[in-house]
Tab-separated table of C-alpha atoms and ligand atoms in Angstrom:
chain	number	residue	atom	x	y	z
Z	66	MET	CA	3.996	-23.302	2.878
Z	67	LYS	CA	2.926	-19.608	3.070
Z	68	LYS	CA	-0.692	-18.638	3.607
Z	69	PRO	CA	-2.360	-17.908	0.286
Z	70	VAL	CA	-2.735	-14.301	-0.819
Z	71	ARG	CA	-6.285	-13.520	-2.063
Z	72	VAL	CA	-5.985	-11.705	-5.523
Z	73	ALA	CA	-9.204	-10.212	-6.899
Z	74	VAL	CA	-9.366	-9.479	-10.555
Z	75	THR	CA	-12.152	-7.763	-12.305
Z	76	GLY	CA	-12.873	-8.059	-16.107
Z	77	ALA	CA	-11.345	-11.488	-15.699
Z	78	ALA	CA	-12.661	-12.813	-18.828
Z	79	GLY	CA	-11.423	-10.045	-20.974
Z	80	GLN	CA	-8.268	-9.944	-23.015
Z	81	ILE	CA	-6.023	-8.550	-20.295
Z	82	GLY	CA	-7.530	-10.798	-17.816
Z	83	TYR	CA	-6.603	-13.899	-20.183
Z	84	ALA	CA	-2.982	-12.614	-20.387
Z	85	LEU	CA	-2.763	-11.977	-16.646
Z	86	LEU	CA	-4.409	-14.777	-14.670
Z	87	PHE	CA	-2.059	-17.568	-15.811
Z	88	ARG	CA	0.981	-15.659	-14.832
Z	89	ILE	CA	-0.322	-14.740	-11.379
Z	90	ALA	CA	-1.245	-18.479	-10.824
Z	91	SER	CA	2.245	-19.546	-11.788
Z	92	GLY	CA	3.826	-17.193	-9.338
Z	93	GLU	CA	5.171	-14.547	-11.469
Z	94	MET	CA	3.610	-11.657	-9.598
Z	95	LEU	CA	4.113	-12.559	-6.005
Z	96	GLY	CA	6.885	-15.158	-6.078
Z	97	LYS	CA	7.383	-18.889	-6.758
Z	98	ASP	CA	6.779	-19.689	-3.090
Z	99	GLN	CA	3.477	-17.812	-2.683
Z	100	PRO	CA	0.163	-19.558	-2.964
Z	101	VAL	CA	-2.699	-17.471	-4.287
Z	102	ILE	CA	-6.498	-17.644	-4.267
Z	103	LEU	CA	-7.971	-15.959	-7.420
Z	104	GLN	CA	-11.345	-14.215	-6.892
Z	105	LEU	CA	-12.538	-13.385	-10.338
Z	106	LEU	CA	-15.236	-10.777	-11.235
Z	107	GLU	CA	-17.207	-10.461	-14.403
Z	108	LEU	CA	-20.347	-8.849	-15.478
Z	109	PRO	CA	-23.718	-10.376	-14.589
Z	110	ILE	CA	-24.561	-11.295	-18.213
Z	111	ASP	CA	-24.637	-14.922	-19.535
Z	112	LYS	CA	-21.902	-14.421	-22.134
Z	113	ALA	CA	-19.449	-12.848	-19.660
Z	114	GLN	CA	-20.062	-15.405	-16.985
Z	115	ALA	CA	-19.725	-18.253	-19.585
Z	116	ALA	CA	-16.463	-16.893	-20.699
Z	117	LEU	CA	-15.283	-16.707	-17.143
Z	118	LYS	CA	-16.303	-20.275	-16.592
Z	119	GLY	CA	-14.125	-21.321	-19.552
Z	120	VAL	CA	-11.072	-19.243	-18.124
Z	121	ILE	CA	-11.516	-21.016	-14.781
Z	122	MET	CA	-11.612	-24.412	-16.531
Z	123	GLU	CA	-8.386	-23.519	-18.260
Z	124	LEU	CA	-6.795	-22.451	-15.038
Z	125	GLU	CA	-7.845	-25.656	-13.459
Z	126	ASP	CA	-6.232	-27.486	-16.433
Z	127	CYS	CA	-2.948	-25.929	-15.717
Z	128	ALA	CA	-2.717	-27.667	-12.322
Z	129	PHE	CA	-0.747	-24.713	-10.961
Z	130	PRO	CA	0.764	-25.928	-7.656
Z	131	LEU	CA	0.475	-22.253	-6.333
Z	132	LEU	CA	-3.195	-21.897	-7.145
Z	133	ALA	CA	-5.000	-22.766	-3.940
Z	134	ASP	CA	-8.454	-21.854	-5.033
Z	135	VAL	CA	-10.379	-19.995	-7.753
Z	136	VAL	CA	-13.851	-18.225	-7.256
Z	137	GLY	CA	-15.752	-16.777	-10.173
Z	138	THR	CA	-18.624	-14.357	-9.361
Z	139	ASP	CA	-20.693	-11.340	-10.650
Z	140	ASP	CA	-20.736	-9.851	-7.209
Z	141	PRO	CA	-18.167	-7.323	-6.287
Z	142	GLU	CA	-18.574	-8.143	-2.510
Z	143	VAL	CA	-17.654	-11.737	-3.226
Z	144	ALA	CA	-14.733	-10.968	-5.431
Z	145	PHE	CA	-13.277	-8.440	-2.978
Z	146	LYS	CA	-14.027	-10.475	0.260
Z	147	ASP	CA	-10.810	-10.241	2.318
Z	148	ALA	CA	-8.832	-9.400	-0.911
Z	149	ASP	CA	-5.175	-8.586	-0.305
Z	150	ILE	CA	-4.672	-7.309	-3.858
Z	151	ALA	CA	-7.253	-6.144	-6.230
Z	152	LEU	CA	-6.604	-5.665	-9.880
Z	153	LEU	CA	-9.458	-3.559	-11.303
Z	154	VAL	CA	-9.130	-4.303	-15.073
Z	155	GLY	CA	-12.864	-4.403	-16.118
Z	156	ALA	CA	-14.170	-1.076	-17.336
Z	157	ARG	CA	-16.745	0.164	-19.780
Z	158	PRO	CA	-15.042	0.599	-23.396
Z	159	ARG	CA	-15.838	3.547	-25.508
Z	160	GLY	CA	-18.800	2.630	-27.668
Z	161	PRO	CA	-19.633	4.059	-31.121
Z	162	GLY	CA	-20.569	7.704	-30.845
Z	163	MET	CA	-19.883	7.804	-27.144
Z	164	GLU	CA	-18.415	11.069	-25.879
Z	165	ARG	CA	-15.451	11.137	-23.673
Z	166	LYS	CA	-17.595	12.759	-20.981
Z	167	ASP	CA	-20.178	9.902	-21.129
Z	168	LEU	CA	-17.314	7.361	-20.900
Z	169	LEU	CA	-16.115	9.040	-17.800
Z	170	LEU	CA	-19.527	8.963	-16.169
Z	171	GLU	CA	-20.223	5.215	-17.158
Z	172	ASN	CA	-16.900	4.313	-15.564
Z	173	ALA	CA	-17.584	6.467	-12.569
Z	174	LYS	CA	-20.618	4.366	-11.714
Z	175	ILE	CA	-18.462	1.189	-11.915
Z	176	PHE	CA	-15.737	2.420	-9.895
Z	177	THR	CA	-17.947	4.130	-7.223
Z	178	ALA	CA	-19.621	0.743	-6.649
Z	179	GLN	CA	-16.436	-1.187	-6.588
Z	180	GLY	CA	-14.699	1.251	-4.299
Z	181	ALA	CA	-17.705	0.901	-1.934
Z	182	ALA	CA	-17.401	-2.898	-2.071
Z	183	LEU	CA	-13.728	-2.772	-1.398
Z	184	ASN	CA	-14.390	-0.500	1.543
Z	185	LYS	CA	-16.870	-2.854	2.812
Z	186	VAL	CA	-15.172	-6.231	2.503
Z	187	ALA	CA	-11.532	-6.159	1.432
Z	188	SER	CA	-8.560	-6.590	3.695
Z	189	ARG	CA	-7.610	-3.152	5.384
Z	190	ASP	CA	-4.235	-3.499	3.756
Z	191	VAL	CA	-5.604	-4.280	0.299
Z	192	LYS	CA	-3.405	-3.091	-2.583
Z	193	VAL	CA	-5.460	-1.818	-5.355
Z	194	LEU	CA	-4.336	-1.346	-8.956
Z	195	VAL	CA	-6.637	0.238	-11.454
Z	196	VAL	CA	-5.913	-0.744	-15.055
Z	197	GLY	CA	-9.375	-0.046	-16.705
Z	198	ASN	CA	-9.520	3.309	-18.424
Z	199	PRO	CA	-9.538	6.237	-17.624
Z	200	ALA	CA	-7.201	4.582	-15.115
Z	201	ASN	CA	-6.059	7.521	-13.048
Z	202	THR	CA	-9.629	8.920	-12.622
Z	203	ASN	CA	-11.152	5.494	-12.067
Z	204	ALA	CA	-8.560	4.881	-9.269
Z	205	TYR	CA	-9.417	8.355	-7.831
Z	206	ILE	CA	-13.067	7.480	-7.841
Z	207	ALA	CA	-12.610	4.180	-6.206
Z	208	MET	CA	-10.275	5.814	-3.559
Z	209	LYS	CA	-12.871	8.351	-2.764
Z	210	SER	CA	-15.607	5.883	-2.496
Z	211	ALA	CA	-13.637	3.821	0.141
Z	212	PRO	CA	-13.330	6.205	3.015
Z	213	ASP	CA	-12.248	3.614	5.496
Z	214	LEU	CA	-9.360	2.426	3.536
Z	215	ASN	CA	-6.002	4.357	3.442
Z	216	PRO	CA	-5.794	6.402	0.222
Z	217	ARG	CA	-2.199	5.048	-0.400
Z	218	ASN	CA	-3.782	1.587	-1.124
Z	219	PHE	CA	-5.150	3.005	-4.407
Z	220	THR	CA	-3.032	3.202	-7.408
Z	221	ALA	CA	-3.332	3.475	-11.220
Z	222	MET	CA	-1.287	1.765	-13.841
Z	223	LEU	CA	1.405	3.834	-15.627
Z	224	ARG	CA	3.799	0.972	-15.715
Z	225	LEU	CA	2.909	0.065	-19.311
Z	226	ASP	CA	3.845	3.645	-20.319
Z	227	HIS	CA	7.054	3.278	-18.201
Z	228	ASN	CA	7.982	-0.019	-19.840
Z	229	ARG	CA	7.293	1.386	-23.357
Z	230	ALA	CA	9.544	4.370	-22.621
Z	231	LEU	CA	12.293	2.106	-21.264
Z	232	SER	CA	12.246	0.115	-24.471
Z	233	GLN	CA	12.191	3.114	-26.751
Z	234	LEU	CA	15.094	4.679	-24.792
Z	235	ALA	CA	17.114	1.432	-24.702
Z	236	THR	CA	16.902	1.221	-28.398
Z	237	LYS	CA	17.811	4.739	-29.119
Z	238	ALA	CA	20.699	4.773	-26.614
Z	239	ASP	CA	21.839	1.207	-27.658
Z	240	VAL	CA	21.948	-0.110	-24.094
Z	241	ALA	CA	20.233	-3.114	-22.425
Z	242	VAL	CA	16.631	-2.346	-21.224
Z	243	GLY	CA	17.299	-4.031	-17.900
Z	244	ASP	CA	20.345	-1.585	-17.231
Z	245	ILE	CA	18.299	1.559	-17.296
Z	246	GLU	CA	17.510	3.328	-14.028
Z	247	GLY	CA	16.078	6.733	-13.299
Z	248	LEU	CA	13.144	7.024	-15.742
Z	249	ILE	CA	9.919	8.590	-14.852
Z	250	VAL	CA	6.540	8.898	-16.580
Z	251	TRP	CA	4.702	11.904	-15.063
Z	252	GLY	CA	0.952	12.434	-15.121
Z	253	ASN	CA	-2.098	10.782	-16.636
Z	254	HIS	CA	-2.230	7.426	-18.391
Z	255	SER	CA	-3.193	9.041	-21.722
Z	256	PRO	CA	-1.327	10.635	-24.551
Z	257	THR	CA	-0.680	13.735	-22.379
Z	258	MET	CA	1.704	11.752	-20.166
Z	259	TYR	CA	5.259	12.973	-19.897
Z	260	PRO	CA	7.950	10.314	-20.257
Z	261	ASP	CA	11.118	11.889	-18.774
Z	262	TYR	CA	14.564	10.575	-19.234
Z	263	ARG	CA	16.533	13.549	-18.044
Z	264	PHE	CA	18.038	11.511	-15.062
Z	265	ALA	CA	18.090	8.045	-16.686
Z	266	THR	CA	21.317	6.219	-16.553
Z	267	ALA	CA	22.611	2.831	-17.731
Z	268	ASN	CA	25.671	1.422	-15.934
Z	269	GLY	CA	26.354	4.862	-14.520
Z	270	GLN	CA	26.214	6.633	-17.885
Z	271	ASN	CA	23.666	9.476	-18.293
Z	272	LEU	CA	21.473	8.640	-21.202
Z	273	LYS	CA	20.514	12.279	-21.899
Z	274	ASP	CA	24.111	12.943	-22.504
Z	275	LYS	CA	24.463	9.868	-24.653
Z	276	VAL	CA	21.261	10.471	-26.726
Z	277	GLY	CA	21.810	14.173	-26.662
Z	278	ASP	CA	18.970	15.120	-28.916
Z	279	ALA	CA	16.216	17.487	-27.777
Z	280	ASP	CA	14.496	17.144	-31.154
Z	281	TRP	CA	14.220	13.427	-30.704
Z	282	ASN	CA	12.837	13.790	-27.171
Z	283	ALA	CA	10.166	16.362	-28.208
Z	284	ASN	CA	9.217	15.028	-31.687
Z	285	THR	CA	9.749	11.230	-31.549
Z	286	PHE	CA	10.121	9.853	-28.103
Z	287	ILE	CA	7.366	11.658	-26.162
Z	288	PRO	CA	4.708	11.299	-28.903
Z	289	GLN	CA	5.846	7.662	-29.640
Z	290	VAL	CA	5.422	6.612	-26.071
Z	291	GLY	CA	2.139	8.545	-25.678
Z	292	LYS	CA	0.674	7.145	-28.881
Z	293	ARG	CA	1.907	3.629	-28.553
Z	294	GLY	CA	-1.451	2.232	-27.411
Z	295	ALA	CA	-2.959	3.600	-30.646
Z	296	ALA	CA	-0.070	2.152	-32.829
Z	297	ILE	CA	-0.889	-1.292	-31.195
Z	298	ILE	CA	-4.426	-1.098	-31.978
Z	299	GLU	CA	-3.553	-0.070	-35.579
Z	300	ALA	CA	-1.305	-3.030	-36.015
Z	301	ARG	CA	-3.056	-5.711	-34.059
Z	302	GLY	CA	-6.654	-4.761	-34.561
Z	303	LEU	CA	-7.044	-5.064	-30.758
Z	304	SER	CA	-5.688	-3.007	-27.744
Z	305	SER	CA	-2.556	-3.914	-25.846
Z	306	ALA	CA	-3.170	-6.993	-23.670
Z	307	ALA	CA	-0.093	-9.075	-23.034
Z	308	SER	CA	2.045	-6.043	-22.509
Z	309	ALA	CA	-0.636	-4.479	-20.255
Z	310	ALA	CA	-0.961	-7.717	-18.138
Z	311	ASN	CA	2.880	-7.760	-17.939
Z	312	ALA	CA	2.852	-4.114	-16.633
Z	313	ALA	CA	0.233	-5.046	-14.082
Z	314	ILE	CA	2.368	-7.907	-12.890
Z	315	ASP	CA	5.503	-5.631	-12.654
Z	316	HIS	CA	3.538	-2.933	-10.738
Z	317	ILE	CA	2.248	-5.380	-7.997
Z	318	HIS	CA	5.551	-7.398	-8.003
Z	319	ASP	CA	7.432	-4.312	-7.194
Z	320	TRP	CA	4.941	-2.887	-4.802
Z	321	VAL	CA	4.886	-6.081	-2.694
Z	322	LEU	CA	8.416	-7.344	-3.127
Z	323	GLY	CA	10.405	-4.110	-3.696
Z	324	SER	CA	12.197	-2.387	-6.482
Z	325	ASN	CA	15.655	-2.649	-5.002
Z	326	GLY	CA	16.256	1.000	-5.115
Z	327	LYS	CA	15.187	1.444	-8.811
Z	328	TRP	CA	12.750	4.134	-9.652
Z	329	VAL	CA	9.581	2.789	-11.093
Z	330	THR	CA	6.472	4.750	-12.124
Z	331	MET	CA	3.111	4.453	-10.231
Z	332	GLY	CA	-0.010	6.504	-10.378
Z	333	VAL	CA	-0.448	7.365	-6.802
Z	334	PRO	CA	-2.457	9.986	-4.837
Z	335	SER	CA	-0.355	13.101	-4.745
Z	336	ASP	CA	0.900	14.323	-1.372
Z	337	GLY	CA	1.146	17.748	-2.818
Z	338	SER	CA	4.701	17.254	-4.281
Z	339	TYR	CA	5.782	19.003	-7.444
Z	340	GLY	CA	2.678	21.247	-7.052
Z	341	ILE	CA	0.319	18.439	-7.886
Z	342	PRO	CA	-2.862	18.902	-5.802
Z	343	GLU	CA	-3.306	16.550	-2.959
Z	344	GLY	CA	-5.251	13.421	-3.777
Z	345	VAL	CA	-4.902	13.646	-7.553
Z	346	ILE	CA	-3.783	10.214	-8.786
Z	347	PHE	CA	-0.620	11.270	-10.795
Z	348	GLY	CA	2.236	9.249	-12.332
Z	349	PHE	CA	5.281	9.798	-10.233
Z	350	ALA	CA	8.710	8.114	-9.665
Z	351	VAL	CA	8.592	5.898	-6.606
Z	352	THR	CA	10.885	3.338	-5.004
Z	353	THR	CA	9.222	0.378	-3.148
Z	354	GLU	CA	10.310	-1.456	-0.183
Z	355	ASN	CA	8.553	-3.865	2.410
Z	356	GLY	CA	5.110	-3.381	0.588
Z	357	GLU	CA	5.241	0.440	0.694
Z	358	TYR	CA	6.095	2.986	-1.976
Z	359	THR	CA	7.939	6.260	-1.383
Z	360	LEU	CA	7.645	9.184	-3.787
Z	361	VAL	CA	11.016	10.239	-5.164
Z	362	LYS	CA	11.185	13.964	-4.090
Z	363	ASP	CA	13.286	16.912	-5.162
Z	364	ILE	CA	13.613	16.045	-8.834
Z	365	GLU	CA	14.554	19.095	-10.648
Z	366	VAL	CA	11.731	20.327	-12.987
Z	367	ASP	CA	12.923	22.491	-15.779
Z	368	ASP	CA	10.690	24.750	-18.032
Z	369	PHE	CA	10.102	22.091	-20.629
Z	370	SER	CA	9.194	19.438	-18.003
Z	371	GLN	CA	6.902	21.938	-16.089
Z	372	LYS	CA	4.934	22.638	-19.206
Z	373	ALA	CA	4.477	18.931	-19.884
Z	374	ILE	CA	3.491	18.335	-16.342
Z	375	ASP	CA	1.110	21.174	-16.365
Z	376	LYS	CA	-0.645	19.782	-19.408
Z	377	THR	CA	-1.206	16.328	-18.167
Z	378	LEU	CA	-2.393	17.711	-14.803
Z	379	ALA	CA	-4.853	20.056	-16.518
Z	380	GLU	CA	-6.283	16.883	-18.254
Z	381	LEU	CA	-6.691	15.078	-14.972
Z	382	GLU	CA	-8.254	18.084	-13.258
Z	383	GLU	CA	-10.773	18.231	-16.043
Z	384	GLU	CA	-11.544	14.656	-15.617
Z	385	ARG	CA	-11.925	15.082	-11.843
Z	386	SER	CA	-14.220	18.008	-12.188
Z	387	GLY	CA	-16.338	15.879	-14.658
Z	388	VAL	CA	-17.092	13.334	-11.832
Z	389	ALA	CA	-16.928	15.598	-8.841
Z	390	HIS	CA	-20.721	15.820	-8.474
Z	391	LEU	CA	-20.832	12.001	-8.008
Z	392	LEU	CA	-18.452	11.914	-5.154
Z	393	GLY	CA	-20.205	14.207	-2.671
W	636	NAX	P1	-11.830	-6.328	-22.640
W	636	NAX	O1	-12.956	-5.605	-23.230
W	636	NAX	O2	-11.227	-7.386	-23.532
W	636	NAX	O3	-12.293	-6.942	-21.279
W	636	NAX	C1	-12.803	-6.193	-20.244
W	636	NAX	C2	-13.734	-7.215	-19.402
W	636	NAX	O4	-14.247	-6.395	-18.299
W	636	NAX	C3	-14.946	-7.740	-20.239
W	636	NAX	O5	-14.910	-9.123	-20.171
W	636	NAX	C4	-16.063	-7.073	-19.431
W	636	NAX	O6	-17.051	-8.017	-19.515
W	636	NAX	C5	-15.551	-6.860	-18.094
W	636	NAX	N1	-16.144	-5.828	-17.404
W	636	NAX	C6	-16.644	-4.621	-17.816
W	636	NAX	N2	-17.282	-3.966	-16.735
W	636	NAX	C7	-17.128	-4.788	-15.704
W	636	NAX	C8	-17.559	-4.476	-14.447
W	636	NAX	N3	-18.160	-3.392	-13.976
W	636	NAX	N4	-17.259	-5.597	-13.525
W	636	NAX	C9	-16.515	-6.623	-13.817
W	636	NAX	N5	-16.141	-6.802	-15.213
W	636	NAX	C10	-16.407	-5.988	-16.032
W	636	NAX	O7	-10.751	-5.202	-22.349
W	636	NAX	P2	-9.215	-5.316	-22.025
W	636	NAX	O8	-8.448	-5.352	-23.387
W	636	NAX	O9	-9.028	-6.478	-21.223
W	636	NAX	O10	-8.959	-3.962	-21.270
W	636	NAX	C11	-9.503	-3.668	-20.054
W	636	NAX	C12	-9.279	-2.274	-19.556
W	636	NAX	O11	-7.815	-1.983	-19.561
W	636	NAX	C13	-9.907	-1.281	-20.677
W	636	NAX	O12	-10.517	-0.215	-19.966
W	636	NAX	C14	-8.615	-0.769	-21.371
W	636	NAX	O13	-8.841	0.633	-21.820
W	636	NAX	C15	-7.672	-0.784	-20.216
W	636	NAX	N6	-6.274	-0.578	-20.435
W	636	NAX	C16	-5.551	0.183	-19.604
W	636	NAX	C17	-3.949	0.152	-19.886
W	636	NAX	C18	-3.237	0.970	-18.828
W	636	NAX	O14	-2.112	1.040	-19.092
W	636	NAX	N7	-3.733	1.465	-17.768
W	636	NAX	C19	-3.441	-0.382	-21.091
W	636	NAX	C20	-4.204	-1.503	-21.661
W	636	NAX	C21	-5.748	-1.106	-21.754
W	636	NAX	O15	-6.001	-0.439	-22.736
């Protein structure tokens, strides 16, 4: 039997947490032969801790053979102790009348503290995925608050956007979703993101040639992927949870176990490629192997794509300057 992997999850009693934990414990994220220890963080308020207790009871009642232990806590240093993987899902939601700027600052406090706790107690190889919004900037803050950890350990979730784009494209091009390769979502996890299928193929056929419709790209595909989250809220009365949890599982699964040469989208600190300033957490196409990701370089950027990339970068830069004073 392999040594258990320690997986920390914050916001564990929330709706994404509820869709996520059972799949991690059943082996869907790290493999059916990989035991896990779940280290679950919730807010230090009675209601959140009671809900967390209930989730842990249900995890126990599943009798998952791969679940070696579960820890529930309100202390980030307990949750992140020796963590190999940290899924930062919990975040401050936007309250009534709250400005975007205030939301950024409230979350900055959370991710500064959690970054510092990771820095102090997590495994030096911890793989961090930030799901809580604004995900890219929260990941940036956590990364900056953890100076002893490799910045490459910090990522933000754009996989839901990637999966949404895959699904829309598969329907339009009438191909199986699993056959599509070469899709990218550039930028911020927000409606400014740029889903880009110029190089997407299915069974060797270029889908841009097949779909061949610039109007569909600009006026349907891009806005539909960008506003999908809002459409789910409108339809369900609640934000995406199962699909978000699924994307988190995909992201970590591929990071740890490899993407077999396929491009996947991860929000990762820029190395300066494509003119994105170093350190900005940006959605790029990557391939993954042996627990490492590699940015796909030298993708041609045409005028349309450059404008789209500039727009999403401008938004990220604005978010970054909004929290710069907190990061020293
Ligand atoms: P919920 O409100 O259902 O759950 C969040 C949980 O986090 C709550 O139980 C809360 O008590 C807890 N929490 C808040 N602050 C915490 C902290 N400092 N430490 C520990 N726990 C804390 O939200 P849910 O629907 O689960 O969504 C979670 C986050 O994911 C939100 O920020 C949401 O905007 C974001 N999303 C990000 C997506 C992405 O693609 N990157 C897509 C889905 C989702 O919208």
